[in-house]
Coordinates of C-alpha atoms and ligand atoms in Angstrom, one line a residue:
M229 CA 116.1 100.9 83.2
K230 CA 114.2 103.9 82.5
K231 CA 115.2 105.7 79.0
H232 CA 114.6 109.2 78.0
L233 CA 114.1 111.1 74.8
F234 CA 117.3 112.5 73.0
I235 CA 116.6 115.8 71.7
A236 CA 119.0 118.7 71.0
G237 CA 121.5 116.8 72.7
E238 CA 119.7 116.5 76.0
W239 CA 118.0 113.6 77.7
V240 CA 114.6 114.9 77.9
E241 CA 112.0 113.2 80.1
S242 CA 108.3 112.6 78.7
S243 CA 105.1 112.8 80.5
Q244 CA 104.3 109.3 79.6
Y245 CA 106.3 106.0 79.7
E246 CA 105.6 102.4 78.4
D247 CA 106.8 99.1 79.7
L248 CA 109.0 97.3 77.2
F249 CA 108.9 93.4 77.6
S250 CA 111.5 90.8 76.5
P251 CA 110.3 89.0 73.4
F252 CA 111.4 85.5 75.0
T253 CA 110.9 85.7 78.7
R254 CA 108.0 88.3 78.4
E255 CA 109.6 90.0 81.4
K256 CA 109.7 93.7 81.9
I257 CA 113.2 95.0 80.7
A258 CA 112.8 98.7 80.5
E259 CA 110.7 102.0 80.7
I260 CA 110.4 103.8 77.4
P261 CA 109.4 107.4 76.7
Q262 CA 106.5 108.1 74.6
A263 CA 107.0 111.3 72.9
S264 CA 104.0 113.8 72.7
I265 CA 103.5 115.6 69.3
E266 CA 105.0 118.9 71.0
Q267 CA 108.2 116.9 71.7
V268 CA 108.3 115.4 68.2
D269 CA 107.9 119.1 67.1
Y270 CA 110.7 119.9 69.2
A271 CA 113.2 117.3 67.9
I272 CA 112.3 118.2 64.4
K273 CA 113.1 122.0 65.2
A274 CA 116.4 120.9 66.7
A275 CA 117.4 119.1 63.7
Y276 CA 116.1 122.0 61.5
E277 CA 118.1 124.5 63.4
S278 CA 121.2 122.4 63.4
R279 CA 121.5 122.2 59.6
A280 CA 124.1 125.2 59.5
I281 CA 126.3 123.4 62.1
M282 CA 126.3 120.3 60.0
T283 CA 127.1 122.1 56.8
S284 CA 129.8 123.8 58.4
I285 CA 131.6 120.7 59.2
P286 CA 134.0 119.9 56.7
A287 CA 134.1 116.1 55.1
Y288 CA 137.1 114.9 56.9
Q289 CA 135.7 115.7 60.2
R290 CA 132.2 114.0 59.6
A291 CA 134.3 111.1 58.4
E292 CA 136.3 111.5 61.6
I293 CA 133.3 111.3 63.8
L294 CA 132.0 108.1 62.0
E295 CA 135.3 106.5 62.4
N296 CA 135.4 107.2 66.0
L297 CA 132.0 105.8 66.5
A298 CA 133.0 102.6 64.6
R299 CA 135.8 102.3 67.0
L300 CA 133.8 102.9 69.9
L301 CA 131.3 100.3 69.0
K302 CA 134.2 97.8 68.5
E303 CA 135.2 98.3 72.1
K304 CA 131.7 97.9 73.4
E305 CA 130.9 95.1 71.0
Q306 CA 129.5 92.4 73.6
Q307 CA 127.4 95.1 75.3
A308 CA 125.8 96.1 72.1
A309 CA 125.2 92.3 71.1
E310 CA 123.5 91.7 74.5
I311 CA 121.3 95.0 74.1
I312 CA 120.1 93.4 70.6
A313 CA 119.6 90.0 72.1
L314 CA 117.4 91.4 75.2
E315 CA 115.1 93.9 73.3
A316 CA 114.8 91.9 69.9
G317 CA 115.1 88.2 71.0
K318 CA 117.9 87.9 68.4
P319 CA 120.3 84.9 69.3
L320 CA 123.4 86.1 70.8
K321 CA 125.7 84.8 67.8
T322 CA 123.5 86.4 65.3
A323 CA 123.3 89.7 67.3
I324 CA 127.2 89.7 67.5
G325 CA 127.2 89.4 63.6
E326 CA 124.8 92.3 63.5
V327 CA 127.1 94.7 65.6
R328 CA 130.1 93.7 63.5
R329 CA 128.2 94.5 60.4
T330 CA 127.2 97.9 62.0
I331 CA 130.8 98.7 62.7
E332 CA 131.4 98.1 59.1
T333 CA 128.4 100.2 57.9
Y334 CA 129.7 103.2 59.9
K335 CA 133.4 102.7 58.4
F336 CA 131.8 102.6 54.9
A337 CA 129.9 105.8 55.8
A338 CA 133.2 107.5 57.0
E339 CA 134.8 106.6 53.7
E340 CA 132.0 107.8 51.6
A341 CA 131.8 111.0 53.5
K342 CA 135.2 111.8 51.7
R343 CA 133.8 111.1 48.3
I344 CA 130.8 113.4 47.8
H345 CA 131.4 115.2 44.7
G346 CA 129.8 116.2 41.2
E347 CA 131.0 116.3 37.7
T348 CA 131.9 119.0 34.9
I349 CA 129.2 119.1 32.3
P350 CA 130.5 119.8 28.6
M351 CA 128.4 122.9 28.1
D352 CA 129.6 123.7 24.5
A353 CA 128.3 120.5 23.3
A354 CA 125.1 122.6 22.5
I355 CA 125.3 125.6 20.4
G356 CA 123.8 127.7 22.9
G357 CA 126.3 126.6 25.6
V358 CA 129.4 127.9 24.1
G359 CA 131.5 130.1 26.3
R360 CA 130.1 128.5 29.3
V361 CA 131.6 126.3 32.0
G362 CA 129.2 124.1 34.2
Y363 CA 129.4 121.7 37.1
T364 CA 127.2 120.1 39.6
M365 CA 127.6 119.8 43.4
R366 CA 125.9 117.4 45.8
E367 CA 124.4 119.3 48.8
P368 CA 122.9 117.8 51.8
I369 CA 119.2 117.4 51.7
G370 CA 118.5 119.0 55.2
V371 CA 116.5 117.1 58.0
V372 CA 116.3 113.5 57.5
G373 CA 113.4 111.7 59.2
A374 CA 114.6 107.9 59.7
I375 CA 111.8 105.3 60.7
T376 CA 113.4 101.9 61.4
P377 CA 111.9 98.2 62.2
F378 CA 112.8 95.8 64.9
N379 CA 114.5 93.2 63.3
F380 CA 118.1 94.7 62.7
P381 CA 117.8 97.6 65.2
M382 CA 121.5 98.4 65.2
N383 CA 122.5 97.9 61.6
L384 CA 119.3 99.3 59.9
V385 CA 119.8 102.4 62.1
A386 CA 123.2 102.6 60.9
H387 CA 122.1 102.6 57.2
K388 CA 120.2 105.8 57.9
V389 CA 122.2 107.4 60.4
G390 CA 125.7 106.8 58.8
P391 CA 125.1 108.1 55.6
A392 CA 123.1 111.0 56.8
I393 CA 126.0 112.3 58.9
A394 CA 128.3 111.5 55.9
A395 CA 126.4 113.7 53.8
G396 CA 126.2 116.6 56.2
N397 CA 122.2 116.2 57.3
T398 CA 120.7 116.2 60.5
I399 CA 118.5 113.6 61.6
V400 CA 115.3 112.6 63.7
L401 CA 115.1 109.0 64.5
K402 CA 112.1 107.1 65.2
P403 CA 113.2 103.3 66.1
A404 CA 110.5 100.6 66.4
S405 CA 108.6 100.6 69.6
Q406 CA 110.2 96.8 70.5
T407 CA 113.8 97.9 69.9
P408 CA 114.6 101.4 71.2
I409 CA 117.2 100.8 73.7
S410 CA 119.8 100.0 70.9
A411 CA 118.9 103.5 69.4
Y412 CA 119.4 105.3 72.7
F413 CA 122.8 103.4 73.2
L414 CA 123.8 104.9 69.7
A415 CA 123.1 108.2 71.0
E416 CA 125.2 107.8 74.0
L417 CA 128.3 106.6 71.8
L418 CA 127.7 109.7 69.4
E419 CA 127.5 112.0 72.5
E420 CA 131.0 110.5 73.4
V421 CA 132.7 111.1 70.1
G422 CA 131.5 114.5 69.9
L423 CA 128.5 114.9 67.3
P424 CA 127.4 118.5 67.7
K425 CA 124.0 118.8 69.7
G426 CA 121.1 118.8 67.7
V427 CA 122.3 116.8 64.9
L428 CA 120.7 113.4 66.0
N429 CA 117.6 113.4 67.7
I430 CA 115.8 110.3 68.8
V431 CA 112.0 110.1 69.7
T432 CA 110.3 106.9 70.7
G433 CA 106.5 106.2 70.9
S434 CA 103.7 104.8 68.5
G435 CA 104.7 104.7 64.8
R436 CA 101.3 106.1 64.2
V437 CA 101.8 109.2 66.1
V438 CA 105.6 109.9 66.0
G439 CA 106.2 108.4 62.6
D440 CA 103.3 110.2 61.1
R441 CA 104.3 113.5 62.5
L442 CA 107.8 113.1 60.9
V443 CA 106.1 112.3 57.6
S444 CA 103.8 115.2 57.5
S445 CA 106.2 118.0 58.9
D446 CA 107.4 120.4 56.1
K447 CA 110.7 120.9 58.1
V448 CA 111.6 117.3 57.1
S449 CA 113.1 117.1 53.7
M450 CA 113.3 113.3 53.4
I451 CA 111.8 110.3 54.9
T452 CA 113.9 107.1 54.9
F453 CA 111.9 104.1 55.9
T454 CA 112.5 100.3 56.5
G455 CA 109.8 98.2 57.4
S456 CA 106.3 96.7 56.1
P457 CA 105.0 97.5 52.8
A458 CA 101.6 98.4 54.2
V459 CA 103.1 101.2 56.4
G460 CA 105.6 102.1 53.7
I461 CA 102.7 102.7 51.3
G462 CA 101.0 104.6 53.8
I463 CA 104.0 106.9 54.4
R464 CA 104.3 107.3 50.4
N465 CA 100.7 108.4 50.1
K466 CA 101.3 110.9 52.9
A467 CA 104.6 112.4 52.1
G468 CA 103.7 114.8 49.2
L469 CA 106.7 116.1 47.5
K470 CA 109.2 114.9 50.2
K471 CA 111.9 112.5 49.0
V472 CA 110.9 109.1 50.4
T473 CA 113.0 105.8 50.1
L474 CA 111.2 102.7 51.3
E475 CA 113.0 99.5 52.2
L476 CA 110.0 97.1 52.6
G477 CA 109.3 93.1 52.8
S478 CA 109.6 90.4 50.4
N479 CA 108.8 86.6 50.2
A480 CA 112.4 85.7 48.8
G481 CA 112.9 82.6 46.7
V482 CA 115.8 80.7 45.5
I483 CA 116.0 78.0 42.7
I484 CA 118.2 74.7 42.8
D485 CA 119.2 73.4 39.6
K486 CA 120.2 69.6 39.3
G487 CA 123.7 68.7 39.3
V488 CA 124.7 71.2 41.9
N489 CA 126.4 70.3 45.2
L490 CA 123.7 69.9 47.9
E491 CA 126.4 69.2 50.7
K492 CA 127.4 72.9 50.2
I493 CA 124.1 74.5 49.5
I494 CA 121.8 72.9 52.1
P495 CA 123.6 74.4 55.3
R496 CA 123.2 77.7 53.5
C497 CA 119.7 77.5 52.5
V498 CA 118.9 76.4 56.3
T499 CA 120.7 79.6 57.6
G500 CA 118.8 81.8 55.0
A501 CA 115.5 80.2 56.0
F502 CA 115.9 80.4 59.8
S503 CA 118.3 83.0 60.8
N504 CA 116.9 85.5 63.2
Q505 CA 113.7 83.3 63.3
G506 CA 113.2 84.3 59.6
Q507 CA 112.6 87.8 60.7
V508 CA 114.7 89.1 57.9
C509 CA 113.5 91.1 54.8
I510 CA 115.4 88.7 52.7
S511 CA 114.7 85.6 54.6
L512 CA 114.5 82.6 52.2
Q513 CA 110.8 81.8 52.3
R514 CA 110.4 79.7 48.9
I515 CA 112.6 77.1 47.8
Y516 CA 112.0 75.7 44.2
V517 CA 114.1 72.3 43.4
H518 CA 114.5 70.5 40.2
K519 CA 112.5 67.6 40.6
D520 CA 115.3 64.9 39.9
I521 CA 116.8 66.1 43.1
Y522 CA 113.6 67.2 45.2
G523 CA 113.9 63.9 47.4
E524 CA 117.3 64.3 48.3
F525 CA 117.0 67.8 48.9
T526 CA 114.1 67.6 51.2
E527 CA 115.6 64.9 53.3
K528 CA 119.1 66.4 53.8
F529 CA 117.2 69.9 54.4
V530 CA 115.3 68.3 57.3
E531 CA 118.4 66.6 58.8
E532 CA 120.3 69.8 58.8
T533 CA 117.3 71.7 60.3
K534 CA 117.1 69.2 63.3
K535 CA 120.7 70.2 64.3
L536 CA 119.6 73.7 65.2
V537 CA 119.5 74.6 69.0
C538 CA 116.1 76.4 69.9
G539 CA 115.9 78.6 73.2
D540 CA 117.1 81.6 75.2
P541 CA 118.6 84.5 72.9
L542 CA 121.1 85.1 75.7
S543 CA 122.7 81.7 75.6
P544 CA 125.6 81.6 73.3
N545 CA 124.5 78.4 71.8
T546 CA 121.1 79.3 70.6
D547 CA 120.4 79.4 66.8
I548 CA 116.6 80.0 67.1
S549 CA 114.6 82.0 69.5
S550 CA 111.2 83.5 70.0
L551 CA 109.3 85.6 67.5
I552 CA 109.1 89.3 68.2
S553 CA 105.5 88.8 69.8
P554 CA 102.8 86.3 70.8
K555 CA 100.6 87.7 67.9
D556 CA 103.2 86.8 65.5
L557 CA 103.6 83.3 66.9
E558 CA 99.8 83.0 66.7
R559 CA 99.6 84.3 63.1
S560 CA 102.4 82.0 62.1
L561 CA 100.4 78.9 63.6
H562 CA 97.5 80.0 61.6
W563 CA 99.4 80.3 58.2
I564 CA 100.8 76.8 58.8
E565 CA 97.5 75.3 59.3
E566 CA 96.1 77.0 56.5
A567 CA 98.8 75.7 54.2
I568 CA 98.1 72.1 55.6
S569 CA 94.4 72.6 54.9
E570 CA 95.1 73.6 51.2
G571 CA 97.1 70.4 50.5
A572 CA 100.9 71.1 51.8
K573 CA 102.6 68.7 54.1
V574 CA 104.7 69.8 57.1
A575 CA 108.5 67.9 56.7
V576 CA 109.8 69.2 60.0
G577 CA 108.7 71.8 62.7
G578 CA 105.3 73.2 62.7
T579 CA 104.8 73.2 66.5
T580 CA 106.2 75.2 69.2
A581 CA 108.5 74.7 72.2
G582 CA 107.5 77.4 74.9
N583 CA 107.1 80.5 73.0
V584 CA 109.6 79.5 70.1
L585 CA 108.3 78.3 66.8
L586 CA 110.3 75.4 65.7
P587 CA 112.0 75.9 62.4
T588 CA 109.5 74.7 59.9
A589 CA 109.9 73.2 56.3
I590 CA 106.3 72.7 54.4
L591 CA 106.3 70.6 51.2
E592 CA 104.3 71.4 48.2
A593 CA 102.4 74.7 49.3
K594 CA 99.9 76.0 46.9
S595 CA 101.1 79.2 45.3
Y596 CA 97.9 81.0 46.9
S597 CA 98.8 79.8 50.5
K598 CA 99.8 82.8 52.6
I599 CA 102.9 81.1 53.7
S600 CA 103.9 81.4 49.7
C601 CA 102.3 84.7 48.5
Q602 CA 102.7 86.9 51.6
E603 CA 105.5 87.7 53.9
V604 CA 105.8 84.9 56.3
F605 CA 108.5 86.9 58.5
A606 CA 108.9 83.6 60.7
P607 CA 111.1 80.4 60.5
I608 CA 108.9 78.7 58.1
V609 CA 110.0 77.8 54.5
L610 CA 108.4 76.0 51.8
I611 CA 110.2 73.5 49.3
N612 CA 108.4 72.8 46.0
P613 CA 109.5 70.7 43.1
I614 CA 110.0 72.3 39.6
S615 CA 110.2 70.6 36.0
S616 CA 112.4 73.5 34.5
I617 CA 114.3 76.6 35.7
E618 CA 111.8 78.6 33.7
E619 CA 109.0 77.3 35.7
G620 CA 111.0 78.4 39.0
I621 CA 111.6 81.7 37.6
G622 CA 108.0 82.3 36.8
Y623 CA 106.9 81.1 40.5
I624 CA 109.4 83.6 41.9
N625 CA 108.0 86.5 39.7
D626 CA 104.7 85.8 40.8
S627 CA 104.8 87.9 43.5
R628 CA 103.9 91.3 44.8
Y629 CA 107.5 91.7 46.1
G630 CA 110.8 91.8 44.5
L631 CA 113.9 92.3 46.8
Q632 CA 116.3 89.8 46.0
A633 CA 116.4 86.1 44.5
G634 CA 119.0 83.4 44.4
I635 CA 119.8 80.6 41.9
Y636 CA 122.1 77.6 42.4
T637 CA 123.3 76.4 39.0
N638 CA 126.3 74.9 37.2
D639 CA 125.2 76.2 33.8
V640 CA 126.4 79.5 32.7
Q641 CA 123.7 80.2 30.3
T642 CA 121.0 79.2 32.9
A643 CA 122.6 81.7 35.2
L644 CA 122.8 84.5 32.8
S645 CA 119.3 84.1 31.6
S646 CA 118.1 83.8 35.3
A647 CA 119.9 87.2 36.0
K648 CA 118.1 88.8 33.2
N649 CA 114.5 87.3 33.8
L650 CA 114.4 87.4 37.8
H651 CA 112.3 90.8 38.3
V652 CA 114.0 91.6 41.7
G653 CA 116.5 94.3 43.2
G654 CA 119.2 91.8 43.3
V655 CA 120.1 88.4 42.0
M656 CA 122.6 86.2 43.7
I657 CA 124.0 83.3 41.5
N658 CA 125.0 80.4 43.3
D659 CA 123.7 81.8 46.8
I660 CA 120.8 82.6 48.8
P661 CA 118.6 85.5 48.2
T662 CA 119.4 86.5 52.0
F663 CA 123.1 87.3 51.2
R664 CA 123.9 91.0 52.0
V665 CA 127.1 92.8 52.7
D666 CA 126.6 96.5 53.7
Q667 CA 128.2 98.4 50.8
M668 CA 126.3 96.6 48.0
P669 CA 123.4 98.5 46.4
Y670 CA 120.2 97.2 48.2
G671 CA 116.6 97.6 47.6
G672 CA 113.6 96.3 45.7
V673 CA 111.1 96.5 43.1
K674 CA 107.3 96.2 43.1
E675 CA 106.1 96.1 46.7
S676 CA 109.5 95.7 48.0
G677 CA 110.2 99.3 47.9
T678 CA 111.9 102.1 46.1
G679 CA 115.4 103.6 46.5
R680 CA 118.6 101.9 47.3
E681 CA 120.7 101.7 50.6
G682 CA 124.2 100.7 50.9
L683 CA 126.4 103.7 51.8
K684 CA 127.4 105.1 48.4
Y685 CA 123.9 104.6 47.0
A686 CA 122.2 106.2 50.4
V687 CA 124.5 109.2 50.3
E688 CA 123.0 109.8 46.8
E689 CA 119.7 109.7 48.1
M690 CA 120.4 112.1 50.9
T691 CA 121.9 114.7 48.9
E692 CA 120.5 117.1 46.2
M693 CA 122.3 118.0 42.9
K694 CA 123.0 121.5 42.3
L695 CA 124.1 122.8 38.9
V696 CA 126.7 125.9 38.7
V697 CA 126.9 127.4 35.1
W698 CA 129.6 130.2 34.6
N699 CA 129.0 132.4 31.7
Q700 CA 132.6 133.4 30.1
A701 CA 131.4 134.7 27.0
Ligands
LIG821 P1 106.6 98.0 60.7 O1 105.6 97.6 61.5 O2 106.3 98.4 59.4 O3 107.3 99.2 61.4 C1 108.5 99.8 61.0 C2 108.6 101.3 61.7 O4 107.5 101.9 61.3 C3 108.5 101.2 63.2 O5 109.4 102.3 63.7 C4 106.9 101.4 63.4 O6 106.8 102.1 64.6 C5 106.9 102.5 62.4 N1 105.4 102.8 62.0 C6 104.3 102.0 62.0 N2 103.3 102.8 61.8 C7 103.7 104.0 61.2 C8 102.9 104.9 60.5 N3 101.6 105.0 60.7 N4 103.6 106.2 60.1 C9 104.9 106.0 60.3 N5 105.6 105.0 60.9 C10 105.2 103.8 61.3 O7 107.8 96.7 60.3 P2 108.4 95.9 61.5 O8 107.5 95.0 61.9 O9 109.2 96.7 62.7 O10 109.4 95.2 60.6 C11 109.4 94.3 59.8 C12 109.3 94.6 58.3 O11 110.3 95.4 57.8 C13 109.0 93.5 57.5 O12 108.1 93.7 56.3 C14 110.5 93.4 56.9 O13 110.6 92.9 55.4 C15 110.7 94.9 56.8 N6 112.3 95.2 56.5 C16 112.8 95.4 55.3 C17 114.1 95.4 55.0 C18 114.6 96.1 53.8 O14 116.0 96.6 53.9 N7 114.0 96.0 52.6 C19 114.8 95.4 56.3 C20 114.3 94.9 57.3 C21 113.0 94.7 57.5 P3 106.2 101.0 65.7 O15 107.3 100.0 66.0 O16 106.0 102.0 67.0 O17 104.9 100.4 65.2

């Protein structure tokens, strides 16, 4: 399979192609074009010159494009899931879940296209405003530069392309180098549903070259980035006055109070910790359990973890497959070793089967071990005892990150005070921090980023407010 760049509605050859390998088999799966700087500029120009086309398309037609895209994706659900499984090493059943969420994301985007509006301003509330009528409008921001990660290659692209089209913007998309096939697949679908040429442009190649050009171009009005904190902070520092939204990483935690129903909670925690090999920005990385139930919790957690099936992502039974790269496997093993040398114990996992890291639970890790204080992005979770809920909140807040957190408790006062005191973008009461549906506001505090996704909120970020005042005096 050989792919080409998608610019101005045409498939454009590049002078350079790189081989793409399956994360699981390490076999070559495709040849991917590496855009030159001139080709990135060409894509930006195409998007810039298509702004007028987009602003001339009424809301109901932008909604129709997105509705038709959702319908087409539904027809091709299996094909789309197989692409994700192949390029990202995501187990097929998890990949199908991602495609279904992507369909919902585009449907929500279609609905949001129809409710972009401003408000009237009570001008005569000020002495100087008497005799004036004022209202606001929301206008498209212009060219959106979208940079996306490998771990949800279809749905996280949808969280940028969907609201951008809904809001009447044009787009240059730079997908992660490991997962470009799903992005080109999206271009084929959007071509089929009649998105005008030049509205969506896709350029692949190294983030440092392609991404950097997008960030520094003065024709791009906004960068919407999802990825690692290090890259996100670099983008922010380079972007100048461009609007920037950053959806970055975390080391999400959950608190388990005594008296809760462990039979229900443990399967949720196992899913939260190991789904997509822990390569989820809100993956459950830290579990703080009340000391009265710590022994029972860890025993049952280990039992449940042992039921997971590890292997080929394309096999329908697989729960856990390989990490995205050999480098990440090596790093994860080092971090486990480091935690052990600092006094932690492995309760389950800690080793590999082929190039799959077995789901790993670590007990009593120190807060300064990397598996605790950095983003692990692998199937590794730590389980530590706490004497009080306040202690658990302290551990969760003692982090550079703050995306989402969870607490399981039967006590309403504990739930209320936790919601208030956890310093994160979203608190899940009686659920894992890994919970997300696509219309909810989603984003973090601290090094987890700035700005919110979730269709309504992303449309707000991707539009600019204009005030109109009529003088009737
Ligand atoms: P990454 O290495 O930061 O890459 C993300 C994207 O940025 C890729 O397209 C990458 O291109 C590009 N890039 C790399 N260097 C760049 C530069 N200097 N300028 C502009 N773009 C550049 O992240 P990843 O490994 O793909 O994804 C994992 C990270 O994403 C984790 O930290 C995870 O928590 C985070 N994440 C956050 C959310 C959220 O919503 N908060 C959701 C999912 C993932 P190349 O692939 O070519 O390097």
